[in-house]
């Protein structure tokens, strides 16, 4: 309500006519009735009385005026003047006088120290913004702070890896679903059992076939594929150390990359060809992907098995869709789904995201040094991060939005990134030469890294899966097991 609304309204002012809201320019306004010439209407002044004139009407003003009838003026005068007398005298009161004053206030004054007396408490504000702010602050303070995860900065275990070939384009390390780690050292493939810590030799190939250029475990964790410098691929049974099959004729030079998709073994060679081998049939070469002009050094199937990512020494990254592959052996060639030319060096490091099926991370070599993220449905580059050094391998955290990368010169470190902000969470140092290969344990917690310094190191970099997630996964597995029993 305006300050002069009571005087300007016709009902309260008693005027017969109100000033028109609009008038011509230069017109002299008519003077309101019952006013002296030259005088102006008195401004509205609120009443200083704390109680309204009508007792039935409650009045809440913007100030709360003390009730003088409830005051003790003599007491107020005493409380105001007594401390001032002591200050004027400048003398420190004696302990006896202080005691006497306290007793007098207790017995006679009843410890009354208030000067202003109020009849009622001031009204509480309704829907006050300060009340909401206090509630928000209280909720934030009551919320427990997220505990920061501890990331060990040193390796949990270090093993010697003599004769490890220092070649960026090879893939000599893999960790199977049976918790057995395989590593190729020269012409020999060794197996390390993570449960018992024991090491065994699987096979030593002939000099004419060696050295071993790639290793890859089958999904069952028992059979393992071994790519050779002679262009052949061998499949071994790790439990009996028995050669099951040798795949020949598909490539013309060494096989540096391997990837399984159920019973299909995909092999990439130095000749630039990518061949799908069905290990169940005699004529194993069922499809050939042609798109690279130089060595294929990176191969990864997506989690769904519908898309294949390939990286080559020609700085190209291809996405192949299995639905576009021809089943006829005579057709042979298959056109890629997407072809990315953004990297400026060889593309070896590839990793499909476990929580987003169409997200792929790729890493470039020494002249590129970038980690790029791709939408494999559209082929669009979502982000690119310059790491400052050669990207040798990439691994996603299976239980959280984190990415681990291994690097070459100058620091030869492992870097843990937070996705999607790509903020550095930790840098793991210990290798003295470029970290060429990485492999992840089946539970996703431990990472093994093999470097050109001929050491194999184990890092507890990823946390354990939450109990709720483990319970849900176990429940799902039991549901599917019931269908297997029906067969």
Tab-separated table of C-alpha atoms in Angstrom:
chain	number	residue	atom	x	y	z
A	1	UNK	CA	0.000	0.000	0.000
A	2	UNK	CA	1.342	3.469	-0.873
A	3	UNK	CA	2.202	5.959	1.882
A	4	UNK	CA	-0.613	8.339	0.949
A	5	UNK	CA	-3.241	5.868	-0.078
A	6	UNK	CA	-5.462	6.580	2.943
A	7	UNK	CA	-5.669	10.334	2.165
A	8	UNK	CA	-5.985	9.936	-1.609
A	9	UNK	CA	-8.967	7.576	-1.597
A	10	UNK	CA	-12.344	9.306	-1.999
A	11	UNK	CA	-13.966	7.241	0.759
A	12	UNK	CA	-11.439	8.340	3.435
A	13	UNK	CA	-10.625	11.850	2.267
A	14	UNK	CA	-14.248	12.852	1.781
A	15	UNK	CA	-13.492	14.555	-1.573
A	16	UNK	CA	-16.337	14.779	-4.072
A	17	UNK	CA	-14.090	14.499	-7.105
A	18	UNK	CA	-10.629	13.082	-7.580
A	19	UNK	CA	-7.896	14.557	-9.770
A	20	UNK	CA	-8.166	13.053	-13.224
A	21	UNK	CA	-5.321	10.652	-14.000
A	22	UNK	CA	-4.582	12.333	-17.376
A	23	UNK	CA	-4.549	16.042	-18.189
A	24	UNK	CA	-3.305	18.292	-20.977
A	25	UNK	CA	0.204	19.671	-20.869
A	26	UNK	CA	0.386	23.113	-19.201
A	27	UNK	CA	-3.010	22.807	-17.546
A	28	UNK	CA	-3.192	23.958	-13.948
A	29	UNK	CA	-4.287	21.119	-11.727
A	30	UNK	CA	-7.361	21.745	-9.641
A	31	UNK	CA	-6.752	22.075	-5.916
A	32	UNK	CA	-8.277	19.399	-3.752
A	33	UNK	CA	-11.124	20.591	-1.512
A	34	UNK	CA	-10.665	21.619	2.108
A	35	UNK	CA	-7.089	22.769	1.545
A	36	UNK	CA	-5.509	26.172	2.124
A	37	UNK	CA	-3.964	27.872	-0.898
A	38	UNK	CA	-0.315	26.906	-1.311
A	39	UNK	CA	-0.543	24.006	1.105
A	40	UNK	CA	0.116	20.377	0.204
A	41	UNK	CA	-1.521	17.238	1.508
A	42	UNK	CA	0.090	15.958	4.679
A	43	UNK	CA	2.130	12.846	4.137
A	44	UNK	CA	0.984	9.651	5.703
A	45	UNK	CA	2.644	8.941	9.074
A	46	UNK	CA	2.200	5.553	10.692
A	47	UNK	CA	1.026	5.437	14.263
A	48	UNK	CA	3.647	4.937	16.943
A	49	UNK	CA	1.274	3.006	19.098
A	50	UNK	CA	2.130	-0.658	19.350
A	51	UNK	CA	-1.504	-1.658	19.713
A	52	UNK	CA	-4.164	-0.954	17.095
A	53	UNK	CA	-7.085	1.308	17.867
A	54	UNK	CA	-9.481	-1.514	17.277
A	55	UNK	CA	-8.621	-4.308	19.741
A	56	UNK	CA	-10.190	-6.906	17.451
A	57	UNK	CA	-7.711	-6.140	14.667
A	58	UNK	CA	-4.152	-7.459	14.946
A	59	UNK	CA	-1.486	-5.049	13.761
A	60	UNK	CA	1.996	-6.169	12.794
A	61	UNK	CA	4.157	-3.235	11.775
A	62	UNK	CA	7.702	-3.194	10.560
A	63	UNK	CA	8.941	-2.338	14.089
A	64	UNK	CA	8.194	-3.769	17.497
A	65	UNK	CA	7.658	-0.949	20.070
A	66	UNK	CA	8.257	-1.711	23.752
A	67	UNK	CA	5.342	-1.475	26.146
A	68	UNK	CA	6.031	1.378	28.564
A	69	UNK	CA	3.394	0.210	31.044
A	70	UNK	CA	5.460	-2.880	31.770
A	71	UNK	CA	8.643	-0.889	32.455
A	72	UNK	CA	10.099	-0.074	35.862
A	73	UNK	CA	11.514	3.390	35.309
A	74	UNK	CA	13.348	3.516	38.647
A	75	UNK	CA	15.032	0.218	37.921
A	76	UNK	CA	15.995	1.388	34.436
A	77	UNK	CA	17.465	4.626	35.853
A	78	UNK	CA	19.492	2.675	38.395
A	79	UNK	CA	20.868	0.219	35.836
A	80	UNK	CA	21.831	3.029	33.486
A	81	UNK	CA	23.508	5.323	36.005
A	82	UNK	CA	25.159	2.946	38.498
A	83	UNK	CA	27.901	1.617	36.173
A	84	UNK	CA	28.548	5.192	35.001
A	85	UNK	CA	29.272	6.363	38.583
A	86	UNK	CA	31.905	3.690	38.962
A	87	UNK	CA	33.573	4.750	35.734
A	88	UNK	CA	33.584	8.427	36.807
A	89	UNK	CA	35.201	7.644	40.147
A	90	UNK	CA	37.903	5.604	38.379
A	91	UNK	CA	38.368	3.486	41.476
A	92	UNK	CA	38.322	-0.265	41.346
A	93	UNK	CA	35.473	-1.550	43.527
A	94	UNK	CA	36.518	-3.646	46.459
A	95	UNK	CA	35.622	-7.346	46.589
A	96	UNK	CA	33.297	-6.672	49.476
A	97	UNK	CA	31.392	-4.029	47.533
A	98	UNK	CA	31.042	-6.378	44.559
A	99	UNK	CA	29.702	-9.100	46.810
A	100	UNK	CA	27.267	-6.685	48.403
A	101	UNK	CA	26.057	-5.553	44.968
A	102	UNK	CA	25.476	-9.136	43.848
A	103	UNK	CA	23.513	-9.960	47.005
A	104	UNK	CA	21.441	-6.787	46.644
A	105	UNK	CA	20.623	-7.620	43.007
A	106	UNK	CA	19.667	-11.157	43.981
A	107	UNK	CA	17.456	-10.305	46.996
A	108	UNK	CA	15.923	-6.953	46.121
A	109	UNK	CA	16.156	-6.642	42.337
A	110	UNK	CA	15.508	-10.343	41.542
A	111	UNK	CA	18.371	-10.203	39.006
A	112	UNK	CA	16.399	-7.871	36.776
A	113	UNK	CA	18.758	-6.448	34.154
A	114	UNK	CA	16.408	-5.695	31.247
A	115	UNK	CA	15.586	-2.049	30.636
A	116	UNK	CA	12.979	-2.450	27.886
A	117	UNK	CA	10.027	-4.733	28.482
A	118	UNK	CA	7.956	-6.297	25.714
A	119	UNK	CA	4.421	-7.528	26.193
A	120	UNK	CA	4.511	-10.075	23.335
A	121	UNK	CA	7.209	-11.738	21.331
A	122	UNK	CA	7.774	-10.346	17.829
A	123	UNK	CA	5.969	-12.334	15.140
A	124	UNK	CA	7.936	-14.969	13.241
A	125	UNK	CA	8.404	-14.162	9.534
A	126	UNK	CA	6.464	-16.355	7.141
A	127	UNK	CA	8.347	-18.114	4.304
A	128	UNK	CA	11.489	-16.216	5.076
A	129	UNK	CA	14.358	-16.652	2.639
A	130	UNK	CA	16.747	-16.777	5.574
A	131	UNK	CA	14.912	-19.785	6.968
A	132	UNK	CA	15.385	-21.608	3.655
A	133	UNK	CA	19.048	-20.621	3.511
A	134	UNK	CA	19.628	-21.892	7.043
A	135	UNK	CA	17.949	-25.169	6.129
A	136	UNK	CA	20.119	-25.517	2.997
A	137	UNK	CA	23.303	-24.792	4.945
A	138	UNK	CA	22.328	-27.297	7.621
A	139	UNK	CA	21.678	-29.989	5.005
A	140	UNK	CA	25.044	-29.359	3.321
A	141	UNK	CA	26.877	-29.493	6.645
A	142	UNK	CA	25.074	-32.683	7.635
A	143	UNK	CA	25.936	-34.378	4.319
A	144	UNK	CA	29.001	-36.595	4.797
A	145	UNK	CA	31.988	-35.686	2.636
A	146	UNK	CA	32.941	-38.217	-0.038
A	147	UNK	CA	35.966	-40.156	1.063
A	148	UNK	CA	38.884	-39.727	-1.293
A	149	UNK	CA	40.154	-42.991	-2.688
A	150	UNK	CA	43.723	-43.981	-1.921
A	151	UNK	CA	45.732	-44.854	-5.032
A	152	UNK	CA	49.056	-46.639	-4.402
A	153	UNK	CA	51.900	-44.827	-6.138
A	154	UNK	CA	54.233	-47.822	-6.307
A	155	UNK	CA	53.900	-51.247	-7.872
A	156	UNK	CA	52.574	-54.045	-5.686
A	157	UNK	CA	54.862	-56.604	-7.333
A	158	UNK	CA	57.673	-56.549	-9.894
A	159	UNK	CA	58.812	-59.509	-12.004
A	160	UNK	CA	61.697	-59.800	-14.426
A	161	UNK	CA	60.790	-60.074	-18.110
A	162	UNK	CA	64.050	-60.721	-20.000
A	163	UNK	CA	64.100	-60.713	-23.803
A	164	UNK	CA	60.886	-58.692	-24.031
A	165	UNK	CA	60.833	-57.321	-27.586
A	166	UNK	CA	60.923	-53.521	-27.594
A	167	UNK	CA	58.471	-53.020	-30.464
A	168	UNK	CA	55.594	-50.549	-30.243
A	169	UNK	CA	53.513	-52.364	-32.909
A	170	UNK	CA	53.296	-55.736	-31.115
A	171	UNK	CA	50.908	-57.025	-28.447
A	172	UNK	CA	52.775	-59.367	-26.118
A	173	UNK	CA	50.707	-59.308	-22.905
A	174	UNK	CA	47.195	-60.560	-22.026
A	175	UNK	CA	45.278	-61.600	-18.888
A	176	UNK	CA	42.723	-64.397	-19.315
A	177	UNK	CA	39.369	-64.953	-17.629
A	178	UNK	CA	40.876	-67.863	-15.651
A	179	UNK	CA	43.189	-65.373	-13.881
A	180	UNK	CA	46.291	-66.495	-15.759
A	181	UNK	CA	48.623	-63.928	-17.311
A	182	UNK	CA	50.436	-64.680	-20.565
A	183	UNK	CA	53.539	-62.850	-21.794
A	184	UNK	CA	55.760	-63.455	-24.806
A	185	UNK	CA	59.508	-63.111	-24.225
A	186	UNK	CA	61.397	-63.647	-27.448
A	187	UNK	CA	60.416	-67.017	-28.851
A	188	UNK	CA	58.801	-68.266	-25.624
A	189	UNK	CA	55.335	-67.747	-24.121
A	190	UNK	CA	55.149	-67.893	-20.321
A	191	UNK	CA	52.069	-68.245	-18.105
A	192	UNK	CA	51.827	-66.698	-14.630
A	193	UNK	CA	49.047	-67.964	-12.354
A	194	UNK	CA	47.827	-64.999	-10.288
A	195	UNK	CA	46.168	-67.247	-7.690
A	196	UNK	CA	49.263	-69.300	-6.839
A	197	UNK	CA	52.004	-66.986	-8.135
A	198	UNK	CA	53.572	-69.827	-10.098
A	199	UNK	CA	55.165	-69.443	-13.535
A	200	UNK	CA	55.198	-72.040	-16.301
A	201	UNK	CA	56.387	-72.189	-19.893
A	202	UNK	CA	53.713	-72.797	-22.501
A	203	UNK	CA	55.725	-73.047	-25.713
A	204	UNK	CA	58.977	-72.043	-27.369
A	205	UNK	CA	58.624	-71.635	-31.119
A	206	UNK	CA	61.294	-72.374	-33.690
A	207	UNK	CA	63.697	-69.688	-34.805
A	208	UNK	CA	62.163	-69.768	-38.273
A	209	UNK	CA	58.726	-68.915	-36.865
A	210	UNK	CA	59.752	-66.556	-34.074
A	211	UNK	CA	59.743	-64.310	-32.362
A	212	UNK	CA	56.211	-64.331	-30.961
A	213	UNK	CA	54.475	-61.137	-32.071
A	214	UNK	CA	51.082	-61.309	-30.295
A	215	UNK	CA	49.132	-63.267	-27.668
A	216	UNK	CA	45.402	-63.304	-26.910
A	217	UNK	CA	43.300	-65.466	-24.565
A	218	UNK	CA	40.057	-66.998	-25.808
A	219	UNK	CA	36.917	-66.086	-23.839
A	220	UNK	CA	36.973	-69.458	-22.023
A	221	UNK	CA	40.332	-68.623	-20.412
A	222	UNK	CA	41.775	-71.993	-21.394
A	223	UNK	CA	42.778	-71.663	-25.048
A	224	UNK	CA	45.229	-69.031	-26.182
A	225	UNK	CA	46.120	-67.731	-29.652
A	226	UNK	CA	49.730	-66.909	-30.514
A	227	UNK	CA	50.699	-64.779	-33.515
A	228	UNK	CA	54.103	-65.396	-35.056
A	229	UNK	CA	56.606	-63.451	-37.090
A	230	UNK	CA	56.194	-66.069	-39.833
A	231	UNK	CA	52.545	-64.942	-40.462
A	232	UNK	CA	51.089	-68.078	-38.843
A	233	UNK	CA	48.717	-68.165	-35.868
A	234	UNK	CA	48.769	-71.039	-33.371
A	235	UNK	CA	46.024	-72.008	-30.915
A	236	UNK	CA	47.138	-73.777	-27.735
A	237	UNK	CA	45.387	-75.506	-24.850
A	238	UNK	CA	46.973	-74.017	-21.732
A	239	UNK	CA	45.814	-76.778	-19.402
A	240	UNK	CA	47.574	-79.535	-21.340
A	241	UNK	CA	50.224	-77.462	-23.179
A	242	UNK	CA	48.949	-78.957	-26.433
A	243	UNK	CA	48.859	-77.339	-29.875
A	244	UNK	CA	45.274	-77.467	-31.113
A	245	UNK	CA	45.554	-75.808	-34.494
A	246	UNK	CA	47.714	-73.682	-36.777
A	247	UNK	CA	46.102	-71.046	-39.006
A	248	UNK	CA	48.108	-70.312	-42.134
A	249	UNK	CA	47.687	-68.628	-45.496
A	250	UNK	CA	45.673	-65.634	-44.381
A	251	UNK	CA	48.612	-63.215	-44.023
A	252	UNK	CA	51.831	-62.586	-45.864
A	253	UNK	CA	53.880	-61.223	-42.929
A	254	UNK	CA	53.917	-61.115	-39.138
A	255	UNK	CA	50.669	-61.040	-37.134
A	256	UNK	CA	51.029	-58.281	-34.548
A	257	UNK	CA	47.451	-58.045	-33.228
A	258	UNK	CA	44.752	-60.552	-32.251
A	259	UNK	CA	41.192	-60.215	-30.908
A	260	UNK	CA	38.533	-62.821	-30.071
A	261	UNK	CA	34.798	-62.502	-30.710
A	262	UNK	CA	33.303	-65.751	-29.405
A	263	UNK	CA	34.550	-68.414	-31.848
A	264	UNK	CA	35.899	-65.849	-34.321
A	265	UNK	CA	39.607	-65.016	-34.032
A	266	UNK	CA	40.446	-61.742	-35.782
A	267	UNK	CA	44.067	-61.254	-36.821
A	268	UNK	CA	45.804	-58.114	-38.065
A	269	UNK	CA	49.065	-58.297	-39.949
A	270	UNK	CA	51.905	-56.179	-41.225
A	271	UNK	CA	50.400	-56.583	-44.707
A	272	UNK	CA	47.515	-54.283	-43.628
A	273	UNK	CA	44.899	-57.062	-43.822
A	274	UNK	CA	42.405	-57.932	-41.097
A	275	UNK	CA	41.084	-61.493	-41.309
A	276	UNK	CA	38.229	-63.122	-39.376
A	277	UNK	CA	39.051	-66.759	-38.669
A	278	UNK	CA	36.328	-69.168	-37.596
A	279	UNK	CA	38.265	-71.716	-35.581
A	280	UNK	CA	35.409	-74.252	-35.759
A	281	UNK	CA	35.667	-74.937	-39.492
A	282	UNK	CA	38.378	-76.162	-41.815
A	283	UNK	CA	38.439	-73.107	-44.114
A	284	UNK	CA	38.956	-70.699	-41.250
A	285	UNK	CA	39.306	-67.390	-43.158
A	286	UNK	CA	35.705	-66.201	-43.507
A	287	UNK	CA	36.033	-62.407	-43.930
A	288	UNK	CA	38.797	-60.005	-44.836
A	289	UNK	CA	38.736	-56.319	-43.979
A	290	UNK	CA	40.863	-54.113	-46.204
A	291	UNK	CA	41.371	-50.492	-45.224
A	292	UNK	CA	44.893	-50.120	-43.883
A	293	UNK	CA	47.890	-49.566	-46.093
A	294	UNK	CA	50.436	-50.391	-43.369
A	295	UNK	CA	50.717	-52.692	-40.356
A	296	UNK	CA	47.627	-53.237	-38.198
A	297	UNK	CA	48.870	-52.761	-34.641
A	298	UNK	CA	45.593	-52.446	-32.708
A	299	UNK	CA	42.443	-54.609	-32.733
A	300	UNK	CA	39.502	-54.548	-30.293
A	301	UNK	CA	35.973	-55.944	-30.516
A	302	UNK	CA	33.223	-54.059	-28.720
A	303	UNK	CA	31.493	-55.625	-25.732
A	304	UNK	CA	28.458	-56.498	-27.837
A	305	UNK	CA	30.595	-58.076	-30.554
A	306	UNK	CA	28.878	-55.939	-33.214
A	307	UNK	CA	31.705	-53.519	-33.989
A	308	UNK	CA	35.448	-53.939	-34.505
A	309	UNK	CA	37.978	-51.142	-34.036
A	310	UNK	CA	41.320	-51.313	-35.850
A	311	UNK	CA	44.321	-48.997	-35.696
A	312	UNK	CA	47.309	-48.982	-37.980
A	313	UNK	CA	50.733	-47.571	-38.603
A	314	UNK	CA	49.149	-45.485	-41.390
A	315	UNK	CA	47.669	-43.213	-38.639
A	316	UNK	CA	44.154	-44.469	-39.454
A	317	UNK	CA	41.404	-45.708	-37.176
A	318	UNK	CA	38.600	-47.817	-38.681
A	319	UNK	CA	35.275	-48.976	-37.262
A	320	UNK	CA	33.890	-52.124	-38.893
A	321	UNK	CA	30.317	-53.329	-38.393
A	322	UNK	CA	29.773	-57.073	-38.332
A	323	UNK	CA	26.409	-56.667	-40.063
A	324	UNK	CA	28.190	-55.234	-43.105
A	325	UNK	CA	30.467	-58.246	-43.452
A	326	UNK	CA	29.693	-60.682	-46.243
A	327	UNK	CA	29.453	-64.338	-45.340
A	328	UNK	CA	30.565	-65.381	-48.795
A	329	UNK	CA	34.261	-66.102	-48.925
A	330	UNK	CA	34.450	-64.951	-52.538
A	331	UNK	CA	33.276	-61.449	-51.616
A	332	UNK	CA	36.212	-61.111	-49.267
A	333	UNK	CA	36.419	-57.361	-48.897
A	334	UNK	CA	34.254	-55.408	-46.508
A	335	UNK	CA	33.787	-51.650	-46.445
A	336	UNK	CA	34.409	-49.867	-43.153
A	337	UNK	CA	31.636	-48.150	-41.223
A	338	UNK	CA	33.779	-45.147	-40.199
A	339	UNK	CA	37.277	-44.027	-41.106
A	340	UNK	CA	38.981	-41.564	-38.739
A	341	UNK	CA	42.046	-39.640	-39.890
A	342	UNK	CA	42.480	-37.318	-36.886
A	343	UNK	CA	45.575	-38.992	-35.417
A	344	UNK	CA	48.980	-37.891	-36.680
A	345	UNK	CA	50.856	-41.059	-35.651
A	346	UNK	CA	50.287	-44.799	-35.419
A	347	UNK	CA	47.117	-45.841	-33.588
A	348	UNK	CA	47.778	-48.821	-31.341
A	349	UNK	CA	46.010	-48.098	-28.023
A	350	UNK	CA	42.290	-48.934	-28.261
A	351	UNK	CA	39.735	-49.400	-25.477
A	352	UNK	CA	35.934	-49.768	-25.630
A	353	UNK	CA	34.055	-48.118	-22.778
A	354	UNK	CA	32.374	-50.657	-20.442
A	355	UNK	CA	29.503	-48.334	-19.419
A	356	UNK	CA	28.730	-46.769	-22.842
A	357	UNK	CA	28.696	-49.221	-25.719
A	358	UNK	CA	29.308	-46.699	-28.506
A	359	UNK	CA	32.248	-44.920	-26.825
A	360	UNK	CA	35.789	-45.762	-27.966
A	361	UNK	CA	39.081	-44.364	-26.689
A	362	UNK	CA	42.159	-44.354	-28.931
A	363	UNK	CA	45.756	-43.284	-28.374
A	364	UNK	CA	48.351	-42.053	-30.844
A	365	UNK	CA	52.088	-42.553	-31.115
A	366	UNK	CA	55.053	-40.275	-30.476
A	367	UNK	CA	54.109	-37.648	-33.083
A	368	UNK	CA	50.498	-37.499	-31.909
A	369	UNK	CA	50.521	-38.027	-28.106
A	370	UNK	CA	46.725	-37.635	-27.921
A	371	UNK	CA	43.889	-39.654	-26.404
A	372	UNK	CA	40.743	-39.238	-28.468
A	373	UNK	CA	37.179	-40.294	-27.712
A	374	UNK	CA	34.785	-41.355	-30.463
A	375	UNK	CA	31.088	-41.919	-30.929
A	376	UNK	CA	31.203	-45.053	-33.037
A	377	UNK	CA	27.568	-44.672	-34.137
A	378	UNK	CA	28.219	-41.348	-35.837
A	379	UNK	CA	32.010	-41.377	-36.205
A	380	UNK	CA	32.296	-38.019	-34.401
A	381	UNK	CA	35.301	-37.142	-32.245
A	382	UNK	CA	33.945	-36.190	-28.806
A	383	UNK	CA	37.170	-35.024	-27.156
A	384	UNK	CA	40.933	-34.961	-27.620
A	385	UNK	CA	43.532	-34.668	-24.850
A	386	UNK	CA	47.237	-34.058	-25.428
A	387	UNK	CA	49.092	-36.266	-22.947
A	388	UNK	CA	52.560	-34.961	-23.795
A	389	UNK	CA	54.037	-38.378	-24.604
A	390	UNK	CA	53.542	-41.488	-26.703
A	391	UNK	CA	50.339	-43.388	-25.807
A	392	UNK	CA	51.099	-47.108	-25.755
A	393	UNK	CA	48.024	-48.697	-24.136
A	394	UNK	CA	44.610	-47.797	-22.691
A	395	UNK	CA	42.404	-49.527	-20.098
A	396	UNK	CA	39.002	-48.534	-18.693
A	397	UNK	CA	38.044	-49.033	-15.062
A	398	UNK	CA	35.280	-51.657	-15.097
A	399	UNK	CA	33.608	-50.261	-11.968
A	400	UNK	CA	33.963	-46.483	-12.321
A	401	UNK	CA	34.385	-43.708	-14.887
A	402	UNK	CA	38.180	-43.788	-15.055
A	403	UNK	CA	40.739	-44.419	-17.784
A	404	UNK	CA	44.331	-45.629	-17.399
A	405	UNK	CA	46.974	-44.909	-20.027
A	406	UNK	CA	50.597	-46.033	-20.370
A	407	UNK	CA	53.232	-43.832	-21.976
A	408	UNK	CA	56.721	-43.640	-23.393
A	409	UNK	CA	59.367	-40.933	-23.335
A	410	UNK	CA	59.892	-38.807	-21.270
A	411	UNK	CA	58.399	-40.065	-17.997
A	412	UNK	CA	57.448	-43.654	-18.986
A	413	UNK	CA	54.528	-43.466	-16.582
A	414	UNK	CA	51.010	-44.767	-16.116
A	415	UNK	CA	48.405	-41.992	-15.833
A	416	UNK	CA	44.964	-42.357	-14.279
A	417	UNK	CA	42.320	-40.009	-15.718
A	418	UNK	CA	38.847	-39.100	-14.496
A	419	UNK	CA	36.272	-39.337	-17.279
A	420	UNK	CA	34.805	-37.216	-18.814
A	421	UNK	CA	36.682	-34.254	-17.297
A	422	UNK	CA	40.025	-35.967	-18.077
A	423	UNK	CA	41.536	-34.558	-14.909
A	424	UNK	CA	44.663	-36.385	-13.768
A	425	UNK	CA	43.986	-38.453	-10.668
A	426	UNK	CA	47.417	-40.050	-10.292
A	427	UNK	CA	50.676	-40.777	-12.074
A	428	UNK	CA	52.333	-44.122	-11.404
A	429	UNK	CA	56.092	-44.158	-11.877
A	430	UNK	CA	58.569	-47.006	-11.670
A	431	UNK	CA	59.381	-48.088	-15.209
A	432	UNK	CA	62.581	-46.705	-16.681
A	433	UNK	CA	61.591	-47.242	-20.312
A	434	UNK	CA	58.386	-46.910	-22.322
A	435	UNK	CA	55.447	-48.937	-20.998
A	436	UNK	CA	54.507	-50.868	-24.124
A	437	UNK	CA	51.763	-53.223	-22.871
A	438	UNK	CA	49.042	-53.348	-20.230
A	439	UNK	CA	46.569	-56.055	-19.189
A	440	UNK	CA	43.726	-56.048	-16.643
A	441	UNK	CA	42.810	-58.777	-14.178
A	442	UNK	CA	39.377	-60.441	-14.517
A	443	UNK	CA	38.024	-58.606	-11.451
A	444	UNK	CA	39.220	-55.295	-12.921
A	445	UNK	CA	41.240	-54.223	-9.856
A	446	UNK	CA	44.833	-55.053	-10.808
A	447	UNK	CA	46.735	-53.905	-13.883
A	448	UNK	CA	49.900	-55.529	-15.214
A	449	UNK	CA	52.327	-53.413	-17.241
A	450	UNK	CA	55.284	-54.604	-19.296
A	451	UNK	CA	57.943	-52.150	-20.426
A	452	UNK	CA	61.071	-52.056	-22.528
A	453	UNK	CA	63.093	-52.062	-19.287
A	454	UNK	CA	62.305	-55.829	-19.212
A	455	UNK	CA	60.175	-55.683	-16.069
A	456	UNK	CA	56.575	-56.723	-15.434
A	457	UNK	CA	54.862	-54.657	-12.737
A	458	UNK	CA	51.495	-55.088	-11.015
A	459	UNK	CA	49.484	-52.073	-9.838
A	460	UNK	CA	46.432	-52.019	-7.558
A	461	UNK	CA	45.114	-48.931	-9.280
A	462	UNK	CA	41.380	-49.653	-9.576
A	463	UNK	CA	39.093	-50.134	-6.540
A	464	UNK	CA	36.975	-53.195	-5.834
A	465	UNK	CA	33.468	-53.315	-7.256
A	466	UNK	CA	30.702	-52.194	-4.851
A	467	UNK	CA	28.975	-55.067	-3.066
A	468	UNK	CA	25.625	-54.114	-4.562
A	469	UNK	CA	27.022	-54.385	-8.087
A	470	UNK	CA	28.643	-57.751	-7.355
A	471	UNK	CA	25.380	-59.066	-5.879
A	472	UNK	CA	23.381	-57.872	-8.897
A	473	UNK	CA	25.858	-59.458	-11.303
A	474	UNK	CA	25.721	-62.758	-9.414
A	475	UNK	CA	21.918	-62.708	-9.516
A	476	UNK	CA	21.933	-62.184	-13.270
A	477	UNK	CA	24.401	-65.008	-13.789
A	478	UNK	CA	22.185	-67.388	-11.782
A	479	UNK	CA	19.213	-66.428	-13.949
A	480	UNK	CA	21.071	-67.277	-17.141
A	481	UNK	CA	22.443	-70.494	-15.632
A	482	UNK	CA	18.884	-71.785	-15.338
A	483	UNK	CA	18.507	-71.534	-19.114
A	484	UNK	CA	21.745	-73.459	-19.624
A	485	UNK	CA	20.418	-76.310	-17.500
A	486	UNK	CA	17.359	-76.569	-19.762
A	487	UNK	CA	19.596	-77.561	-22.627
